[in-house]
mmCIF file of C-alpha atoms in Angstrom:
data_model
loop_
_atom_site.group_PDB
_atom_site.id
_atom_site.type_symbol
_atom_site.label_atom_id
_atom_site.label_comp_id
_atom_site.label_asym_id
_atom_site.label_seq_id
_atom_site.Cartn_x
_atom_site.Cartn_y
_atom_site.Cartn_z
ATOM 1 C CA UNK A 3 86.204 65.631 69.296
ATOM 2 C CA UNK A 4 84.093 68.256 67.555
ATOM 3 C CA UNK A 5 85.333 71.821 67.697
ATOM 4 C CA UNK A 6 83.230 74.934 68.197
ATOM 5 C CA UNK A 7 83.381 77.550 65.437
ATOM 6 C CA UNK A 8 81.785 80.812 66.505
ATOM 7 C CA UNK A 9 80.850 83.123 63.633
ATOM 8 C CA UNK A 10 79.825 86.670 64.519
ATOM 9 C CA UNK A 11 77.567 87.902 61.731
ATOM 10 C CA UNK A 12 75.185 86.045 59.430
ATOM 11 C CA UNK A 13 75.508 88.134 56.287
ATOM 12 C CA UNK A 14 76.953 87.057 52.945
ATOM 13 C CA UNK A 15 80.311 85.831 54.253
ATOM 14 C CA UNK A 16 79.222 84.564 57.658
ATOM 15 C CA UNK A 17 76.283 82.577 56.317
ATOM 16 C CA UNK A 18 78.314 81.025 53.506
ATOM 17 C CA UNK A 19 80.967 79.961 56.012
ATOM 18 C CA UNK A 20 78.407 78.596 58.473
ATOM 19 C CA UNK A 21 76.816 76.508 55.725
ATOM 20 C CA UNK A 22 80.216 75.168 54.614
ATOM 21 C CA UNK A 23 81.328 74.148 58.130
ATOM 22 C CA UNK A 24 77.955 72.973 59.463
ATOM 23 C CA UNK A 25 78.467 69.295 58.568
ATOM 24 C CA UNK A 26 81.851 68.987 60.314
ATOM 25 C CA UNK A 27 81.957 71.386 63.284
ATOM 26 C CA UNK A 28 79.763 72.751 66.040
ATOM 27 C CA UNK A 29 78.852 76.048 64.399
ATOM 28 C CA UNK A 30 77.447 78.874 66.517
ATOM 29 C CA UNK A 31 76.173 81.711 64.342
ATOM 30 C CA UNK A 32 75.590 84.982 66.200
ATOM 31 C CA UNK A 33 73.275 87.492 64.534
ATOM 32 C CA UNK A 34 70.288 89.495 65.789
ATOM 33 C CA UNK A 35 68.330 88.802 62.589
ATOM 34 C CA UNK A 36 66.062 85.820 61.996
ATOM 35 C CA UNK A 37 67.266 85.147 58.444
ATOM 36 C CA UNK A 38 70.059 85.576 55.966
ATOM 37 C CA UNK A 39 69.069 88.648 53.954
ATOM 38 C CA UNK A 40 70.090 89.061 50.326
ATOM 39 C CA UNK A 41 70.217 92.838 50.666
ATOM 40 C CA UNK A 42 71.150 93.138 46.975
ATOM 41 C CA UNK A 43 67.402 92.799 46.453
ATOM 42 C CA UNK A 44 66.389 95.631 48.812
ATOM 43 C CA UNK A 45 66.036 98.331 46.182
ATOM 44 C CA UNK A 46 63.849 96.190 43.930
ATOM 45 C CA UNK A 47 61.840 95.146 46.975
ATOM 46 C CA UNK A 48 61.173 98.828 47.618
ATOM 47 C CA UNK A 49 59.743 99.390 44.155
ATOM 48 C CA UNK A 50 58.062 95.965 43.892
ATOM 49 C CA UNK A 51 56.821 94.775 47.312
ATOM 50 C CA UNK A 52 55.636 91.481 45.802
ATOM 51 C CA UNK A 53 59.298 90.723 45.152
ATOM 52 C CA UNK A 54 60.442 91.419 48.735
ATOM 53 C CA UNK A 55 59.895 87.981 50.349
ATOM 54 C CA UNK A 56 62.511 86.508 47.999
ATOM 55 C CA UNK A 57 65.245 88.317 49.964
ATOM 56 C CA UNK A 58 64.962 86.210 53.117
ATOM 57 C CA UNK A 59 66.369 82.768 53.908
ATOM 58 C CA UNK A 60 65.616 81.842 57.564
ATOM 59 C CA UNK A 61 68.657 80.479 59.368
ATOM 60 C CA UNK A 62 66.804 77.433 60.733
ATOM 61 C CA UNK A 63 65.876 76.552 57.149
ATOM 62 C CA UNK A 64 69.432 75.749 56.104
ATOM 63 C CA UNK A 65 71.610 75.423 59.225
ATOM 64 C CA UNK A 66 71.173 71.731 60.053
ATOM 65 C CA UNK A 67 73.497 71.023 63.009
ATOM 66 C CA UNK A 68 74.531 74.491 64.057
ATOM 67 C CA UNK A 69 73.023 76.900 66.544
ATOM 68 C CA UNK A 70 71.786 80.421 65.843
ATOM 69 C CA UNK A 71 72.049 82.915 68.687
ATOM 70 C CA UNK A 72 69.885 85.971 67.981
ATOM 71 C CA UNK A 73 71.916 88.556 69.851
ATOM 72 C CA UNK A 74 74.551 91.218 69.290
ATOM 73 C CA UNK A 75 78.178 90.841 70.271
ATOM 74 C CA UNK A 76 79.461 93.564 72.587
ATOM 75 C CA UNK A 77 83.059 92.343 72.868
ATOM 76 C CA UNK A 78 85.344 89.675 71.490
ATOM 77 C CA UNK A 79 88.676 88.309 72.696
ATOM 78 C CA UNK A 80 90.902 85.372 71.728
ATOM 79 C CA UNK A 81 88.747 82.983 73.762
ATOM 80 C CA UNK A 82 85.303 83.911 72.501
ATOM 81 C CA UNK A 83 82.474 86.436 72.525
ATOM 82 C CA UNK A 84 80.423 88.325 75.092
ATOM 83 C CA UNK A 85 76.857 89.171 74.059
ATOM 84 C CA UNK A 86 74.614 92.114 74.944
ATOM 85 C CA UNK A 87 72.710 89.904 77.402
ATOM 86 C CA UNK A 88 75.950 89.193 79.281
ATOM 87 C CA UNK A 89 76.100 85.640 77.957
ATOM 88 C CA UNK A 90 79.560 84.326 77.166
ATOM 89 C CA UNK A 91 80.269 81.939 74.253
ATOM 90 C CA UNK A 92 83.652 80.203 74.161
ATOM 91 C CA UNK A 93 85.214 79.443 70.774
ATOM 92 C CA UNK A 94 87.840 77.044 69.470
ATOM 93 C CA UNK A 95 87.739 79.050 66.236
ATOM 94 C CA UNK A 96 86.379 82.574 66.032
ATOM 95 C CA UNK A 97 85.338 84.352 62.831
ATOM 96 C CA UNK A 98 84.499 88.064 62.621
ATOM 97 C CA UNK A 99 81.927 88.586 59.860
ATOM 98 C CA UNK A 100 79.849 91.551 61.003
ATOM 99 C CA UNK A 101 80.081 93.447 57.715
ATOM 100 C CA UNK A 102 78.966 97.033 57.320
ATOM 101 C CA UNK A 103 75.899 99.211 57.723
ATOM 102 C CA UNK A 104 74.305 101.362 55.061
ATOM 103 C CA UNK A 105 71.356 103.702 54.899
ATOM 104 C CA UNK A 106 67.880 102.211 54.424
ATOM 105 C CA UNK A 107 66.510 101.095 51.982
ATOM 106 C CA UNK A 108 69.749 99.672 50.572
ATOM 107 C CA UNK A 109 70.051 97.667 53.774
ATOM 108 C CA UNK A 110 67.057 96.867 56.015
ATOM 109 C CA UNK A 111 66.728 98.808 59.270
ATOM 110 C CA UNK A 112 65.131 96.027 61.336
ATOM 111 C CA UNK A 113 66.302 92.589 62.502
ATOM 112 C CA UNK A 114 62.850 91.019 62.013
ATOM 113 C CA UNK A 115 61.793 89.775 58.569
ATOM 114 C CA UNK A 116 58.207 90.828 59.230
ATOM 115 C CA UNK A 117 59.239 94.338 60.250
ATOM 116 C CA UNK A 118 61.508 94.699 57.214
ATOM 117 C CA UNK A 119 58.625 93.749 54.923
ATOM 118 C CA UNK A 120 56.374 96.258 56.709
ATOM 119 C CA UNK A 121 59.023 98.986 56.369
ATOM 120 C CA UNK A 122 59.465 98.345 52.664
ATOM 121 C CA UNK A 123 55.728 98.327 52.000
ATOM 122 C CA UNK A 124 55.228 101.565 53.927
ATOM 123 C CA UNK A 125 58.075 103.295 52.060
ATOM 124 C CA UNK A 126 56.829 101.878 48.764
ATOM 125 C CA UNK A 127 53.481 103.585 49.315
ATOM 126 C CA UNK A 128 55.242 106.888 50.100
ATOM 127 C CA UNK A 129 57.355 106.534 46.953
ATOM 128 C CA UNK A 130 54.439 105.471 44.750
ATOM 129 C CA UNK A 131 52.611 108.701 45.568
ATOM 130 C CA UNK A 132 55.623 110.935 44.897
ATOM 131 C CA UNK A 133 56.234 112.350 41.425
ATOM 132 C CA UNK A 134 59.670 113.908 42.115
ATOM 133 C CA UNK A 135 62.407 111.842 43.768
ATOM 134 C CA UNK A 136 65.761 113.107 45.039
ATOM 135 C CA UNK A 137 68.617 110.648 45.628
ATOM 136 C CA UNK A 138 71.715 111.846 47.496
ATOM 137 C CA UNK A 139 74.680 109.856 46.211
ATOM 138 C CA UNK A 140 75.672 108.860 42.673
ATOM 139 C CA UNK A 141 77.597 105.740 43.604
ATOM 140 C CA UNK A 142 76.383 102.258 42.650
ATOM 141 C CA UNK A 143 73.574 102.247 45.249
ATOM 142 C CA UNK A 144 72.139 105.620 44.252
ATOM 143 C CA UNK A 145 72.240 104.822 40.549
ATOM 144 C CA UNK A 146 70.776 101.349 41.046
ATOM 145 C CA UNK A 147 67.925 102.859 43.079
ATOM 146 C CA UNK A 148 67.277 105.397 40.314
ATOM 147 C CA UNK A 149 67.149 102.584 37.746
ATOM 148 C CA UNK A 150 64.717 100.514 39.816
ATOM 149 C CA UNK A 151 62.412 103.508 40.269
ATOM 150 C CA UNK A 152 62.436 104.277 36.537
ATOM 151 C CA UNK A 153 61.684 100.644 35.687
ATOM 152 C CA UNK A 154 58.426 100.718 37.664
ATOM 153 C CA UNK A 155 57.498 104.392 37.211
ATOM 154 C CA UNK A 156 59.098 105.729 33.977
ATOM 155 C CA UNK A 157 57.194 109.026 34.351
ATOM 156 C CA UNK A 158 58.671 109.950 37.746
ATOM 157 C CA UNK A 159 61.279 112.710 37.772
ATOM 158 C CA UNK A 160 64.401 111.307 39.455
ATOM 159 C CA UNK A 161 67.301 113.609 40.394
ATOM 160 C CA UNK A 162 70.627 112.228 41.649
ATOM 161 C CA UNK A 163 73.008 114.647 43.367
ATOM 162 C CA UNK A 164 76.650 114.032 44.298
ATOM 163 C CA UNK A 165 79.578 116.341 45.154
ATOM 164 C CA UNK A 166 81.933 114.127 43.102
ATOM 165 C CA UNK A 167 82.877 115.500 39.699
ATOM 166 C CA UNK A 168 82.861 112.130 37.919
ATOM 167 C CA UNK A 169 80.822 108.930 37.970
ATOM 168 C CA UNK A 170 82.674 105.828 39.207
ATOM 169 C CA UNK A 171 86.170 107.305 38.697
ATOM 170 C CA UNK A 172 87.934 103.981 39.399
ATOM 171 C CA UNK A 173 86.495 102.445 36.222
ATOM 172 C CA UNK A 174 87.398 102.950 32.534
ATOM 173 C CA UNK A 175 85.936 105.706 30.385
ATOM 174 C CA UNK A 176 84.264 103.144 28.120
ATOM 175 C CA UNK A 177 82.136 101.865 30.981
ATOM 176 C CA UNK A 178 81.427 105.288 32.461
ATOM 177 C CA UNK A 179 80.377 106.673 29.065
ATOM 178 C CA UNK A 180 77.952 103.787 28.607
ATOM 179 C CA UNK A 181 76.576 104.372 32.105
ATOM 180 C CA UNK A 182 76.006 108.041 31.328
ATOM 181 C CA UNK A 183 74.287 107.106 28.051
ATOM 182 C CA UNK A 184 71.871 104.752 29.820
ATOM 183 C CA UNK A 185 71.117 107.313 32.542
ATOM 184 C CA UNK A 186 70.316 109.886 29.873
ATOM 185 C CA UNK A 187 68.111 107.343 28.062
ATOM 186 C CA UNK A 188 66.187 106.778 31.297
ATOM 187 C CA UNK A 189 65.857 110.559 31.701
ATOM 188 C CA UNK A 190 67.566 110.529 35.105
ATOM 189 C CA UNK A 191 68.614 114.056 36.082
ATOM 190 C CA UNK A 192 72.245 113.720 37.211
ATOM 191 C CA UNK A 193 73.798 116.638 39.126
ATOM 192 C CA UNK A 194 77.510 116.077 39.761
ATOM 193 C CA UNK A 195 80.025 118.404 41.365
ATOM 194 C CA UNK A 196 77.645 119.861 43.949
ATOM 195 C CA UNK A 197 76.169 118.796 47.271
ATOM 196 C CA UNK A 198 73.302 120.325 49.208
ATOM 197 C CA UNK A 199 73.723 123.538 51.178
ATOM 198 C CA UNK A 200 71.429 122.115 53.875
ATOM 199 C CA UNK A 201 69.765 118.699 54.109
ATOM 200 C CA UNK A 202 66.046 118.250 53.359
ATOM 201 C CA UNK A 203 63.779 119.187 56.255
ATOM 202 C CA UNK A 204 61.916 115.889 55.958
ATOM 203 C CA UNK A 205 63.244 112.459 56.882
ATOM 204 C CA UNK A 206 64.431 110.092 54.125
ATOM 205 C CA UNK A 207 61.715 107.920 52.623
ATOM 206 C CA UNK A 208 58.910 110.208 53.838
ATOM 207 C CA UNK A 209 56.632 111.820 51.263
ATOM 208 C CA UNK A 210 56.456 115.562 51.797
ATOM 209 C CA UNK A 211 57.265 118.219 49.205
ATOM 210 C CA UNK A 212 60.399 120.265 49.920
ATOM 211 C CA UNK A 213 62.922 122.491 48.144
ATOM 212 C CA UNK A 214 66.685 122.377 48.672
ATOM 213 C CA UNK A 215 69.551 124.401 47.260
ATOM 214 C CA UNK A 216 72.761 122.860 45.965
ATOM 215 C CA UNK A 217 76.197 124.282 46.682
ATOM 216 C CA UNK A 218 76.179 125.383 43.027
ATOM 217 C CA UNK A 219 73.126 127.545 43.750
ATOM 218 C CA UNK A 220 70.508 125.414 41.975
ATOM 219 C CA UNK A 221 67.123 124.779 43.562
ATOM 220 C CA UNK A 222 65.650 121.266 43.530
ATOM 221 C CA UNK A 223 62.045 120.575 44.510
ATOM 222 C CA UNK A 224 61.110 116.978 45.303
ATOM 223 C CA UNK A 225 58.395 115.008 47.075
ATOM 224 C CA UNK A 226 60.618 112.355 48.682
ATOM 225 C CA UNK A 227 64.347 111.707 49.087
ATOM 226 C CA UNK A 228 66.719 108.839 49.863
ATOM 227 C CA UNK A 229 70.263 108.718 51.191
ATOM 228 C CA UNK A 230 72.640 106.574 49.123
ATOM 229 C CA UNK A 231 76.034 107.147 50.708
ATOM 230 C CA UNK A 232 77.909 106.438 53.915
ATOM 231 C CA UNK A 233 79.196 102.897 54.536
ATOM 232 C CA UNK A 234 79.936 102.214 58.208
ATOM 233 C CA UNK A 235 81.995 99.217 59.315
ATOM 234 C CA UNK A 236 80.318 97.166 62.066
ATOM 235 C CA UNK A 237 83.258 96.673 64.407
ATOM 236 C CA UNK A 238 82.298 98.587 67.563
ATOM 237 C CA UNK A 239 82.435 95.376 69.599
ATOM 238 C CA UNK A 240 86.218 95.361 69.014
ATOM 239 C CA UNK A 241 86.693 98.864 70.444
ATOM 240 C CA UNK A 242 88.113 97.545 73.723
ATOM 241 C CA UNK A 243 91.184 96.182 71.938
ATOM 242 C CA UNK A 244 91.126 92.764 73.683
ATOM 243 C CA UNK A 245 91.426 91.037 70.318
ATOM 244 C CA UNK A 246 92.935 93.425 67.791
ATOM 245 C CA UNK A 247 93.637 97.048 66.975
ATOM 246 C CA UNK A 248 91.370 98.377 64.240
ATOM 247 C CA UNK A 249 92.392 100.753 61.475
ATOM 248 C CA UNK A 250 91.129 104.349 61.718
ATOM 249 C CA UNK A 251 88.258 103.311 59.405
ATOM 250 C CA UNK A 252 87.268 100.464 61.734
ATOM 251 C CA UNK A 253 88.722 97.622 59.662
ATOM 252 C CA UNK A 254 90.500 94.565 61.073
ATOM 253 C CA UNK A 255 94.027 93.833 59.764
ATOM 254 C CA UNK A 256 94.282 90.302 58.372
ATOM 255 C CA UNK A 257 96.936 88.071 56.827
ATOM 256 C CA UNK A 258 96.693 86.526 53.374
ATOM 257 C CA UNK A 259 95.047 83.466 54.991
ATOM 258 C CA UNK A 260 92.460 85.909 56.451
ATOM 259 C CA UNK A 261 93.633 85.284 60.002
ATOM 260 C CA UNK A 262 93.318 88.258 62.310
ATOM 261 C CA UNK A 263 96.947 89.254 62.737
ATOM 262 C CA UNK A 264 98.555 87.482 65.681
ATOM 263 C CA UNK A 265 96.179 84.498 65.824
ATOM 264 C CA UNK A 266 95.980 81.137 64.094
ATOM 265 C CA UNK A 267 92.428 80.409 65.306
ATOM 266 C CA UNK A 268 90.770 83.790 64.700
ATOM 267 C CA UNK A 269 89.661 84.911 61.237
ATOM 268 C CA UNK A 270 87.852 87.851 59.680
ATOM 269 C CA UNK A 271 85.895 87.957 56.424
ATOM 270 C CA UNK A 272 83.951 90.480 54.383
ATOM 271 C CA UNK A 273 83.642 94.216 54.813
ATOM 272 C CA UNK A 274 85.261 94.228 58.249
ATOM 273 C CA UNK A 275 88.656 93.215 56.811
ATOM 274 C CA UNK A 276 91.315 95.597 55.529
ATOM 275 C CA UNK A 277 91.448 93.855 52.126
ATOM 276 C CA UNK A 278 89.338 94.772 49.064
ATOM 277 C CA UNK A 279 88.782 98.510 48.861
ATOM 278 C CA UNK A 280 85.271 97.993 47.458
ATOM 279 C CA UNK A 281 82.885 96.398 49.944
ATOM 280 C CA UNK A 282 80.910 93.829 47.966
ATOM 281 C CA UNK A 283 79.011 90.639 48.725
ATOM 282 C CA UNK A 284 81.026 88.708 46.155
ATOM 283 C CA UNK A 285 84.278 89.411 47.956
ATOM 284 C CA UNK A 286 82.803 88.345 51.316
ATOM 285 C CA UNK A 287 81.738 85.013 49.854
ATOM 286 C CA UNK A 288 85.190 84.461 48.355
ATOM 287 C CA UNK A 289 86.678 85.191 51.784
ATOM 288 C CA UNK A 290 84.336 82.577 53.255
ATOM 289 C CA UNK A 291 85.640 79.938 50.841
ATOM 290 C CA UNK A 292 89.234 80.635 51.886
ATOM 291 C CA UNK A 293 88.461 80.518 55.610
ATOM 292 C CA UNK A 294 86.382 77.347 55.214
ATOM 293 C CA UNK A 295 89.362 75.630 53.584
ATOM 294 C CA UNK A 296 91.701 76.819 56.325
ATOM 295 C CA UNK A 297 89.503 75.793 59.258
ATOM 296 C CA UNK A 298 88.800 72.426 57.617
ATOM 297 C CA UNK A 299 92.584 71.917 57.292
ATOM 298 C CA UNK A 300 93.079 72.817 60.960
ATOM 299 C CA UNK A 301 90.329 70.402 62.005
ATOM 300 C CA UNK A 302 92.328 67.696 60.206
ATOM 301 C CA UNK A 303 95.479 68.723 62.085
ATOM 302 C CA UNK A 304 97.043 70.438 59.058
ATOM 303 C CA UNK A 305 98.400 73.930 58.578
ATOM 304 C CA UNK A 306 96.018 76.440 56.934
ATOM 305 C CA UNK A 307 97.352 77.080 53.442
ATOM 306 C CA UNK A 308 94.530 78.702 51.454
ATOM 307 C CA UNK A 309 95.323 82.351 50.711
ATOM 308 C CA UNK A 310 93.103 85.154 49.512
ATOM 309 C CA UNK A 311 94.418 87.161 46.568
ATOM 310 C CA UNK A 312 92.583 90.456 45.993
ATOM 311 C CA UNK A 313 91.821 91.209 42.367
ATOM 312 C CA UNK A 314 94.279 93.704 40.824
ATOM 313 C CA UNK A 315 91.385 95.626 39.275
ATOM 314 C CA UNK A 316 87.964 96.410 40.742
ATOM 315 C CA UNK A 317 84.939 94.495 39.530
ATOM 316 C CA UNK A 318 81.373 95.725 39.465
ATOM 317 C CA UNK A 319 77.914 94.754 38.272
ATOM 318 C CA UNK A 320 75.657 97.808 38.387
ATOM 319 C CA UNK A 321 72.156 97.044 37.138
ATOM 320 C CA UNK A 322 69.768 99.815 36.141
ATOM 321 C CA UNK A 323 66.592 97.792 36.509
ATOM 322 C CA UNK A 324 66.366 94.151 35.416
ATOM 323 C CA UNK A 325 67.559 94.763 31.840
ATOM 324 C CA UNK A 326 69.991 97.699 31.874
ATOM 325 C CA UNK A 327 73.281 98.488 33.566
ATOM 326 C CA UNK A 328 77.043 98.363 33.199
ATOM 327 C CA UNK A 329 79.796 96.176 34.548
ATOM 328 C CA UNK A 330 83.428 95.201 34.654
ATOM 329 C CA UNK A 331 84.480 91.612 35.282
ATOM 330 C CA UNK A 332 87.873 89.887 35.557
ATOM 331 C CA UNK A 333 89.091 87.745 32.643
ATOM 332 C CA UNK A 334 92.373 85.869 32.072
ATOM 333 C CA UNK A 335 93.487 88.836 29.949
ATOM 334 C CA UNK A 336 92.568 91.472 32.529
ATOM 335 C CA UNK A 337 89.401 93.387 33.377
ATOM 336 C CA UNK A 338 86.706 93.551 30.687
ATOM 337 C CA UNK A 339 83.793 95.946 30.358
ATOM 338 C CA UNK A 340 80.602 93.906 29.845
ATOM 339 C CA UNK A 341 77.333 94.939 28.168
ATOM 340 C CA UNK A 342 73.918 95.368 29.773
ATOM 341 C CA UNK A 343 72.891 91.873 28.665
ATOM 342 C CA UNK A 344 75.711 90.358 30.746
ATOM 343 C CA UNK A 345 74.887 92.526 33.766
ATOM 344 C CA UNK A 346 71.269 91.365 33.505
ATOM 345 C CA UNK A 347 72.212 87.699 33.179
ATOM 346 C CA UNK A 348 74.624 87.738 36.128
ATOM 347 C CA UNK A 349 72.739 90.055 38.475
ATOM 348 C CA UNK A 350 70.056 92.392 37.190
ATOM 349 C CA UNK A 351 67.381 89.856 36.245
ATOM 350 C CA UNK A 352 67.100 88.199 39.668
ATOM 351 C CA UNK A 353 69.658 90.007 41.912
ATOM 352 C CA UNK A 354 71.338 86.679 42.771
ATOM 353 C CA UNK A 355 68.083 85.156 44.082
ATOM 354 C CA UNK A 356 68.613 81.906 42.170
ATOM 355 C CA UNK A 357 72.080 81.491 43.604
ATOM 356 C CA UNK A 358 70.841 81.888 47.176
ATOM 357 C CA UNK A 359 67.825 79.636 46.671
ATOM 358 C CA UNK A 360 70.346 76.965 45.648
ATOM 359 C CA UNK A 361 72.645 77.715 48.587
ATOM 360 C CA UNK A 362 70.217 78.574 51.401
ATOM 361 C CA UNK A 363 66.794 77.470 50.139
ATOM 362 C CA UNK A 364 64.748 74.772 51.827
ATOM 363 C CA UNK A 365 66.081 71.247 51.471
#
């Protein structure tokens, strides 16, 4: 008898898991979007609209047996999910994979592929006509956005502001020094150790000249600005507590087999879990591999034995355009700082597009 696996969320982890289990179980994938979105490509899609269609892999293109339900979950319990429409979906196995939200343009604001493309094109036109760009946030997203802008428009003046005193403090000086060198080479104006006294009067992504003052007393005049900070975990549908108690940050506590604590048939993967301090697509896809192994074992009547082991050191691939960037990757001898050429080969050149064409492209 086939078993129903309900996966809430069709992002990196949820889609990878759905694809892995599709041949052997009745997969129900719940997501309001019409496609898996490789949001790693969003920033390049903003600067190069011709590149944008490569981000989308429609669910019906690669989910052969399973069902896609284009709705939002409003609650979940050990037996299944209730959707915004009031519809109830029962589950033999339930997987929470709703990920996190982030400010546009790093993550699309719409659930429709067509609307996302329209949004990106509209913002691209606003950006193209702006000579001075302000980015709030000097984390990986803000710096990657600055690099993509400089790749297409080297003459634009790009300022990145962040209250933090240091760039990427969790990483070694060797990598951070190289990052600073490349930012200087790109002529990106980096202002650390100060935030803004008041936010810009205009909305993000809208071209209109404004002047702001930093908490250090400096004035910055720009024609457009973008927010590049503020991850929010998508776990509101668990607020009722019928399934689990979330951490104060909204995460779901899981075991080393990625079971939601207290349940053998309920799992969580990706950003929603309380493992992996950094929220990255690569981790979500590794979680999916572990959960796929465990559910496959359970379908065979065996005990789930695959365990997820977080890396002892953080990893990162931070491209600055298709050719530049810095990174740290795990090796058998510990973490290793890698040069721009490696960052480009692994991520910067195509932002994982080739990998997802192989995994989710048309048959």
